[in-house]
Short mmCIF file of C-alpha atoms in Angstrom, two decimals:
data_model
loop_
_atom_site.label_atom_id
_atom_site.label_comp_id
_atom_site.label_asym_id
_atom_site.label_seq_id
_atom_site.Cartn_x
_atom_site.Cartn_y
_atom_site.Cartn_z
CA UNK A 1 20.58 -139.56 -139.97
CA UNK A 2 19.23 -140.48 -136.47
CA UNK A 3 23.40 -139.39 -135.29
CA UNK A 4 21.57 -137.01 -133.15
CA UNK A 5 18.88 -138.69 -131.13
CA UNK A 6 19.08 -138.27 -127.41
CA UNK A 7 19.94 -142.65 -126.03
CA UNK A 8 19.81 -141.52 -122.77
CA UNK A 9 16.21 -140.62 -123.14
CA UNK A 10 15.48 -143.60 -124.56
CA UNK A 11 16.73 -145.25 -121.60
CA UNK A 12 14.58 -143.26 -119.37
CA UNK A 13 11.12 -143.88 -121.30
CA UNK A 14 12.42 -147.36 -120.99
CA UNK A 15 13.02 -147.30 -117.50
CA UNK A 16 10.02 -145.24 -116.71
CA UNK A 17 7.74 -147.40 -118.10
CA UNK A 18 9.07 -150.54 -116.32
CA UNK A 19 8.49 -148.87 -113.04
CA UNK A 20 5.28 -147.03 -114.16
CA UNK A 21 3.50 -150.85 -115.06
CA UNK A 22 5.33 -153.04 -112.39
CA UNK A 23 5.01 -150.63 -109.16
CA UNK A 24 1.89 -148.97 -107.91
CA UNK A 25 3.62 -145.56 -106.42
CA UNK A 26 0.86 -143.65 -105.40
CA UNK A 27 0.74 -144.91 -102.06
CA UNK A 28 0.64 -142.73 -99.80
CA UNK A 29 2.79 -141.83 -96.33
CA UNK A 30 0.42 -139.25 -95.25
CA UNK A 31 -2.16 -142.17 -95.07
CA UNK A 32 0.23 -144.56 -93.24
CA UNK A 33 0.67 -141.57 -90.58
CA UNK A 34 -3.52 -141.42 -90.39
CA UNK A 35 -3.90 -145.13 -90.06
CA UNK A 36 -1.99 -145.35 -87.16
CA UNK A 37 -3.32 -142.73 -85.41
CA UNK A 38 -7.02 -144.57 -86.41
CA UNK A 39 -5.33 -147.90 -84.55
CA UNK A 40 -3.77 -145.66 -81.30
CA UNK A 41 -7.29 -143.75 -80.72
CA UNK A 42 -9.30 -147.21 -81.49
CA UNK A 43 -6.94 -149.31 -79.34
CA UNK A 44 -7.48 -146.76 -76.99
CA UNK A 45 -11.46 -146.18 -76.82
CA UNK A 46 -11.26 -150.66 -76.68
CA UNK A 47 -8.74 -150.98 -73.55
CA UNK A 48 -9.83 -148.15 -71.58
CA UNK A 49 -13.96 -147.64 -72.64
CA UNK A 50 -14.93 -150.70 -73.76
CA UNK A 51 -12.42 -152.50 -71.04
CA UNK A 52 -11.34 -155.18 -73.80
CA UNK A 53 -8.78 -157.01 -71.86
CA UNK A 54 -7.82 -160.37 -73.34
CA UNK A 55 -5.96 -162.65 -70.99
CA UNK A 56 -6.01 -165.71 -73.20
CA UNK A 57 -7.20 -167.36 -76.54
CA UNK A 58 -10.83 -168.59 -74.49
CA UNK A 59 -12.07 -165.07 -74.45
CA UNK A 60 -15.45 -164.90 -75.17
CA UNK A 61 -19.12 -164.89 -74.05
CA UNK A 62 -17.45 -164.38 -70.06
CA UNK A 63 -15.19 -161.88 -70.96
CA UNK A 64 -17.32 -159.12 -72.43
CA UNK A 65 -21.07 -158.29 -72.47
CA UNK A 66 -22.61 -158.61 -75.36
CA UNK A 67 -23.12 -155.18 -75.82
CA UNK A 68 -19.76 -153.83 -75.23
CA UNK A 69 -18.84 -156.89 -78.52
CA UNK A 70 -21.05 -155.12 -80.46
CA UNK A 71 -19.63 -151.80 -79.52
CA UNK A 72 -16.41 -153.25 -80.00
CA UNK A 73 -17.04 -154.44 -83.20
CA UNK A 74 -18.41 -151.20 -84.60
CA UNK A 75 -15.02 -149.58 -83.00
CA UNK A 76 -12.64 -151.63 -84.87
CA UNK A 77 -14.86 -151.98 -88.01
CA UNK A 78 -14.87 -147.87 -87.63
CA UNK A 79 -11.23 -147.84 -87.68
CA UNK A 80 -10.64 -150.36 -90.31
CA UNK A 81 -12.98 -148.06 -93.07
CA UNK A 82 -11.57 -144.60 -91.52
CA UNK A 83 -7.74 -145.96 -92.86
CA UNK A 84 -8.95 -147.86 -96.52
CA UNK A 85 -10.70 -144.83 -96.97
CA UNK A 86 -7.98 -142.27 -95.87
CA UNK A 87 -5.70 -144.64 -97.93
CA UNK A 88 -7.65 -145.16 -101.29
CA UNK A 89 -8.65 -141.30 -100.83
CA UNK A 90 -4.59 -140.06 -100.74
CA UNK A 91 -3.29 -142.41 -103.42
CA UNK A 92 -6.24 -140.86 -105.38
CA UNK A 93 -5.12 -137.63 -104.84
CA UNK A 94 -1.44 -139.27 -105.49
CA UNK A 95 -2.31 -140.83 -108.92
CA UNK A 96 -3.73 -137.28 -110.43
CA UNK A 97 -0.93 -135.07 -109.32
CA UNK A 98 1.43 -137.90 -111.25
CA UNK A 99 -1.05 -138.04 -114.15
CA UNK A 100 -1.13 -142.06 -113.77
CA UNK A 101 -4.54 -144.19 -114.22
CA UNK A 102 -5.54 -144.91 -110.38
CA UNK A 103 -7.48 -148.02 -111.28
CA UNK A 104 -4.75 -149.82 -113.71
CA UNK A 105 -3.44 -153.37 -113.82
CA UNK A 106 -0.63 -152.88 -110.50
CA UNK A 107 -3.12 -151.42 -108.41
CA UNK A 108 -5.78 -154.52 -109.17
CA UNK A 109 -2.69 -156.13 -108.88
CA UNK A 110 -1.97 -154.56 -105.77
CA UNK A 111 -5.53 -155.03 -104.17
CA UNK A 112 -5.60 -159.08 -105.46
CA UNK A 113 -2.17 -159.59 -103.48
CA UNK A 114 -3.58 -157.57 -100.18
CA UNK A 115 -7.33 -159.45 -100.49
CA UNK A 116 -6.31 -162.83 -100.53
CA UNK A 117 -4.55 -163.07 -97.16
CA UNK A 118 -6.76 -160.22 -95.69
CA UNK A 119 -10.13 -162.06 -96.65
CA UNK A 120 -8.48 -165.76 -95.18
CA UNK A 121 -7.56 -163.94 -91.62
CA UNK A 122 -11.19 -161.75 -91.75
CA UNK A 123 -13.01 -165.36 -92.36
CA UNK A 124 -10.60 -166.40 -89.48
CA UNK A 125 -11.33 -163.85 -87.37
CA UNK A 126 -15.09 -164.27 -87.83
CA UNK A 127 -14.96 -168.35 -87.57
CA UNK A 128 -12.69 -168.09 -83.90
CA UNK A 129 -14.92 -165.59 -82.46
CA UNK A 130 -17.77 -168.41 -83.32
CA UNK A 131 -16.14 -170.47 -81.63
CA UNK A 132 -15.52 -168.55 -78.34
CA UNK A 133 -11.49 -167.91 -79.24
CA UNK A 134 -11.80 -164.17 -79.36
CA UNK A 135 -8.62 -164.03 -77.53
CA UNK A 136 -6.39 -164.14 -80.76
CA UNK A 137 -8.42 -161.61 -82.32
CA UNK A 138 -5.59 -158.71 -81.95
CA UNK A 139 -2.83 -160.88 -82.62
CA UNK A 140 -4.41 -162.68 -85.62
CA UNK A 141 -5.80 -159.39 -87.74
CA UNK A 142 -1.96 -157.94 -87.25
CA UNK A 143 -0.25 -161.62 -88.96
CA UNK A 144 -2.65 -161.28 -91.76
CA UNK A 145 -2.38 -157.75 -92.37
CA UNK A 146 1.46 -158.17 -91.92
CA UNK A 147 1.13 -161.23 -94.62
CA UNK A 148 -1.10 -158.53 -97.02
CA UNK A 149 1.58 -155.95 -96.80
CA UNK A 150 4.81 -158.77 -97.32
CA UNK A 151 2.41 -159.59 -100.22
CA UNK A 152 1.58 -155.69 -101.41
CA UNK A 153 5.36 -155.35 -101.46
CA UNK A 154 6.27 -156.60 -104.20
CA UNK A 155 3.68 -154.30 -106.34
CA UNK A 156 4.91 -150.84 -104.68
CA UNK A 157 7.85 -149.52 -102.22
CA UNK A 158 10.20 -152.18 -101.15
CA UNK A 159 9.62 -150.72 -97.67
CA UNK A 160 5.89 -152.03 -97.68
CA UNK A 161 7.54 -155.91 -97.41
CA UNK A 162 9.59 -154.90 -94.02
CA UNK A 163 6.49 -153.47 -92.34
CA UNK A 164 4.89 -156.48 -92.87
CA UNK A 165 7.09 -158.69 -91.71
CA UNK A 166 7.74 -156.25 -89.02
CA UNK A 167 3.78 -156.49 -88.07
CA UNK A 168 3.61 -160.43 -88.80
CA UNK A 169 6.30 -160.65 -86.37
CA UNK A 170 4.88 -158.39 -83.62
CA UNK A 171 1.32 -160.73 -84.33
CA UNK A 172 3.00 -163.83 -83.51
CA UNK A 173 4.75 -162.36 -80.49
CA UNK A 174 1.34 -161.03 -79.27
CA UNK A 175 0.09 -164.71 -79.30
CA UNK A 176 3.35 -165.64 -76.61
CA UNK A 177 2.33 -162.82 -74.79
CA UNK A 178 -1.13 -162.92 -75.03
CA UNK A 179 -1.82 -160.39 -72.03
CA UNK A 180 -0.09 -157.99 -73.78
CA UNK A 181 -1.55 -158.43 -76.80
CA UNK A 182 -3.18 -154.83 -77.53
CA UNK A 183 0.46 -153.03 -76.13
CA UNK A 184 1.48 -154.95 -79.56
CA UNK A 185 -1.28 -154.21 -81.30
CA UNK A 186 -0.80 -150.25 -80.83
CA UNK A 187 3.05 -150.73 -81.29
CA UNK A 188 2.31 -152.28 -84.85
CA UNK A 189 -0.94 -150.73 -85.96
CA UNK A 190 -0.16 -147.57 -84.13
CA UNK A 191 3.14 -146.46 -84.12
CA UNK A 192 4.86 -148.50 -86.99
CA UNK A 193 2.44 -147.14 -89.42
CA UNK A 194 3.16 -143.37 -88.28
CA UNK A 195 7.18 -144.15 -88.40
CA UNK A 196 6.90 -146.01 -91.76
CA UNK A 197 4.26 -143.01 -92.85
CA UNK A 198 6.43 -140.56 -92.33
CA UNK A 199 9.38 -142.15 -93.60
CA UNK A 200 7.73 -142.85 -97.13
CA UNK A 201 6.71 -139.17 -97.37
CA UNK A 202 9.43 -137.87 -96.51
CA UNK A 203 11.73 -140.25 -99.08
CA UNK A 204 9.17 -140.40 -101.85
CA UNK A 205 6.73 -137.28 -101.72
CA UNK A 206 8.30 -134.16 -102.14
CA UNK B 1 31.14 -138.56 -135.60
CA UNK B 2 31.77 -142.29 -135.68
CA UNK B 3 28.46 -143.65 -133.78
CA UNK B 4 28.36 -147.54 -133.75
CA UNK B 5 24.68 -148.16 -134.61
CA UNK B 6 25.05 -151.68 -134.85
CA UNK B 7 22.99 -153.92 -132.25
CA UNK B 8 20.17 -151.19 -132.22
CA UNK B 9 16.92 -152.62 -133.80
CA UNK B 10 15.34 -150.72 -136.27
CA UNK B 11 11.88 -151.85 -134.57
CA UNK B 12 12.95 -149.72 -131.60
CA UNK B 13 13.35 -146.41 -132.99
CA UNK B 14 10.09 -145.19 -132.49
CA UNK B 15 9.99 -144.84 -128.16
CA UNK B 16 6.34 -146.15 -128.12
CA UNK B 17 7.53 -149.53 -129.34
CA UNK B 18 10.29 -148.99 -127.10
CA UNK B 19 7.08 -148.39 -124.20
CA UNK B 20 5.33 -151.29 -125.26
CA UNK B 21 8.18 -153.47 -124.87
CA UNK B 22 9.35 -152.26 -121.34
CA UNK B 23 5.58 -152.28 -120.37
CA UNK B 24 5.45 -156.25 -121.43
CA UNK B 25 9.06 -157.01 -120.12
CA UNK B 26 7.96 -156.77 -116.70
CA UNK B 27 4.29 -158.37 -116.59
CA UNK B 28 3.35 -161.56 -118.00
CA UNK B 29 0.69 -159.93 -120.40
CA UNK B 30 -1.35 -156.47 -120.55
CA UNK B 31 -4.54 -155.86 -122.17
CA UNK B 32 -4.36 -153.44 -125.20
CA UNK B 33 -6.42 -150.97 -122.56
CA UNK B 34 -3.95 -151.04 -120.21
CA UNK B 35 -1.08 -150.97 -122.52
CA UNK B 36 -3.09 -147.66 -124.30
CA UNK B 37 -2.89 -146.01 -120.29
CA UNK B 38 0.04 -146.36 -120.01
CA UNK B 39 1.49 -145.15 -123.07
CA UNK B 40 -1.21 -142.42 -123.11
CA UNK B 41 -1.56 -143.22 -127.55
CA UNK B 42 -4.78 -143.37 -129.19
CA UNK B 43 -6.44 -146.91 -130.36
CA UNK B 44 -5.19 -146.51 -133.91
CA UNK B 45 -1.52 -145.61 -132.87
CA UNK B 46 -1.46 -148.73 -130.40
CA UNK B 47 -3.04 -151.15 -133.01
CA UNK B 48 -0.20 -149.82 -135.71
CA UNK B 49 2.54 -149.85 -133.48
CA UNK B 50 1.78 -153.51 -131.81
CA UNK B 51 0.97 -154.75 -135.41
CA UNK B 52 4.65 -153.98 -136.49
CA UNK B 53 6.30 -155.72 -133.12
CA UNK B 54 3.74 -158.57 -133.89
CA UNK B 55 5.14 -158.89 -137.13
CA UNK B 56 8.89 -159.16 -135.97
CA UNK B 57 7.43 -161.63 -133.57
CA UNK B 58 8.70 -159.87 -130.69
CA UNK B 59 5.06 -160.13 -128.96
CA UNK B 60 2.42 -162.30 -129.65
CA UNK B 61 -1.26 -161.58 -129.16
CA UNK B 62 -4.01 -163.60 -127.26
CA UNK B 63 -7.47 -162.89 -128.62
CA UNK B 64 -10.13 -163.98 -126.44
CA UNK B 65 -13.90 -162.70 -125.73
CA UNK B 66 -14.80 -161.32 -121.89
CA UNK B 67 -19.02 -162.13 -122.65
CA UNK B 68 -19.38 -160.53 -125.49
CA UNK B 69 -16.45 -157.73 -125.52
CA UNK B 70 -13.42 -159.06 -127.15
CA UNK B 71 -10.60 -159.00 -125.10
CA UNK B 72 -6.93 -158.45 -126.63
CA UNK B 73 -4.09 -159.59 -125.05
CA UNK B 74 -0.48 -158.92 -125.84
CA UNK B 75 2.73 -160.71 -124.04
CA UNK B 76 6.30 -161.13 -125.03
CA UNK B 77 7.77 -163.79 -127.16
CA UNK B 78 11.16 -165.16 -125.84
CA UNK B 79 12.32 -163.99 -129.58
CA UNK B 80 11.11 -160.35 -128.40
CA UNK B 81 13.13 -160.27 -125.04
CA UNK B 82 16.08 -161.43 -126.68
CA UNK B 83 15.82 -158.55 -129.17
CA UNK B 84 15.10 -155.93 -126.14
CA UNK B 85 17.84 -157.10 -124.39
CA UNK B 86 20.53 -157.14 -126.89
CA UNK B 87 18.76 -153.68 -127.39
CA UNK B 88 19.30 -152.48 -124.13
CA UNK B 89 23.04 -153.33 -124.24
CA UNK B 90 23.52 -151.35 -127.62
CA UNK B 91 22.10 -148.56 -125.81
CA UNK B 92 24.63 -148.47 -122.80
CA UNK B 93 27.19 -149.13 -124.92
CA UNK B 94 26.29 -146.14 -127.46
CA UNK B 95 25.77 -143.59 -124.14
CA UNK B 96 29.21 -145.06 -122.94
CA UNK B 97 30.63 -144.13 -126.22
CA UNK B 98 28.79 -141.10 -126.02
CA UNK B 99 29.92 -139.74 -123.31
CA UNK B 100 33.88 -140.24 -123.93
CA UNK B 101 33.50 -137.67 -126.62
#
């Protein structure tokens, strides 16, 4: 009686629904492209307004007044919500054209892998500039971000994992080189994010 | 038409048990919520439809309270993966067969 029924669809429910609760594909390109342009202008405004020049890991109280920290600060922690919120606002946008829950168990997922190394390097971050180590700053918040992503991979593109490593890679250079630690910083925040942006929405959004 | 229908599991033919197993084949466990999201089914039509794979024993369910809100849990039983993928072969095997005609 059921001589007629369509297996191949079955297989595609089947293979829909694997992908649809294992992989959070509303990540967006257009966001990846936005975020690094956030990093270049940021990276920018620090080196050449701010003169943030780190020559070493002891760079602290001597090596900036303490009003161009807090400036700094506010610069980076400017750039940092500008790209979540560009982010969480296109995969929103993402999620309703697909007709997929935004908040669902991959996306917790998702933000549980990403929080656990991003919330050990921001603790880090907070406990070396304490101690007068501001120097690894830049290098530092690229390894754990590149760690997030390797993490986030798993729960989305497969091309999220290589642009971590890619930026865990470039952090650890950065600490070698430590005097050219914000040319890295641009090359990973900046321009890796616009070439893997634009390669993710050109492969997976049209 | 000569269609071998052995190795397909009755439990199966409807595709929302189908869902509900492909949903719970790749994550440890999903919360009837979640599992009602994804398959886009009303309460009653989840409940039904995990009630029949429960009684197969191809998932199990975990019933714990979150506070006060009771909190159902369903995962896959070894029994139940075995099932989906002897399932999953039948299938490929029936489209191969399929398309030779």
């Amino acid at each position: 009686m059921n001589e007629q029924r369509d297996y191949s669809r079955d297989i595609q429910e089947i293979r829909s629904m694997m992908e649809r609760s294992s992989k959070f594909l509303s990540l967006s390109g257009l966001a990846g492209i936005f975020a690094g342009v956030y990093a270049l202008t940021g990276v920018s405004i620090a080196h050449f307004l701010l003169k943030f020049r780190p020559m070493g890991i002891d760079y602290g109280q001597n090596g900036l007044a303490p009003s161009a920290w807090t400036q700094l600060l506010i610069v980076a922690g400017a750039v940092l919500l500008l790209a979540v919120g560009t982010a969480v606002w296109f995969s929103y946008r993402q999620s309703v054209k697909r007709a997929e829950p935004f908040w669902n168990p991959v996306s917790r997922r998702l933000v549980y892998h990403m929080g656990v190394p991003l919330a050990t390097g921001g603790f880090l971050l907070i406990f070396l500039m304490i101690q007068g180590a501001a120097g690894l700053l830049a290098p530092l918040t690229m390894v754990f971000y590149g760690l997030a992503l390797f993490n986030a991979g798993q729960d989305s593109y497969r091309e999220v994992k290589s642009l971590g490593l890619i930026l865990t890679a470039l952090g650890l250079l950065s600490v070698l080189l430590i005097q050219f630690q914000l040319l890295f910083w641009a090359a990973g925040f900046g321009l890796m994010h616009i070439i893997y942006g634009i390669y993710i929405h050109l492969t997976y959004e049209r | 038409m000569n269609v071998p229908l052995e190795g397909l599991h009755k439990a199966f033919e409807s595709r929302i048990r189908l869902g509900i197993m492909s949903a719970l084949a790749v994550n440890e466990s999903l919360d009837f919520n979640s599992l009602k999201e994804y398959l886009g089914i009303t309460d009653g039509n989840l409940a039904s439809h995990a009630k029949a794979l429960e009684k197969e024993r191809f998932i199990a369910v975990e019933k714990t309270f979150i506070g006060r809100k009771p909190n159902t849990r369903y995962y896959m039983t070894s029994e139940g993966r075995a099932a989906f993928m002897h399932h999953l072969d039948a299938l490929e095997k029936l489209i191969k067969s399929q398309k030779q005609l």
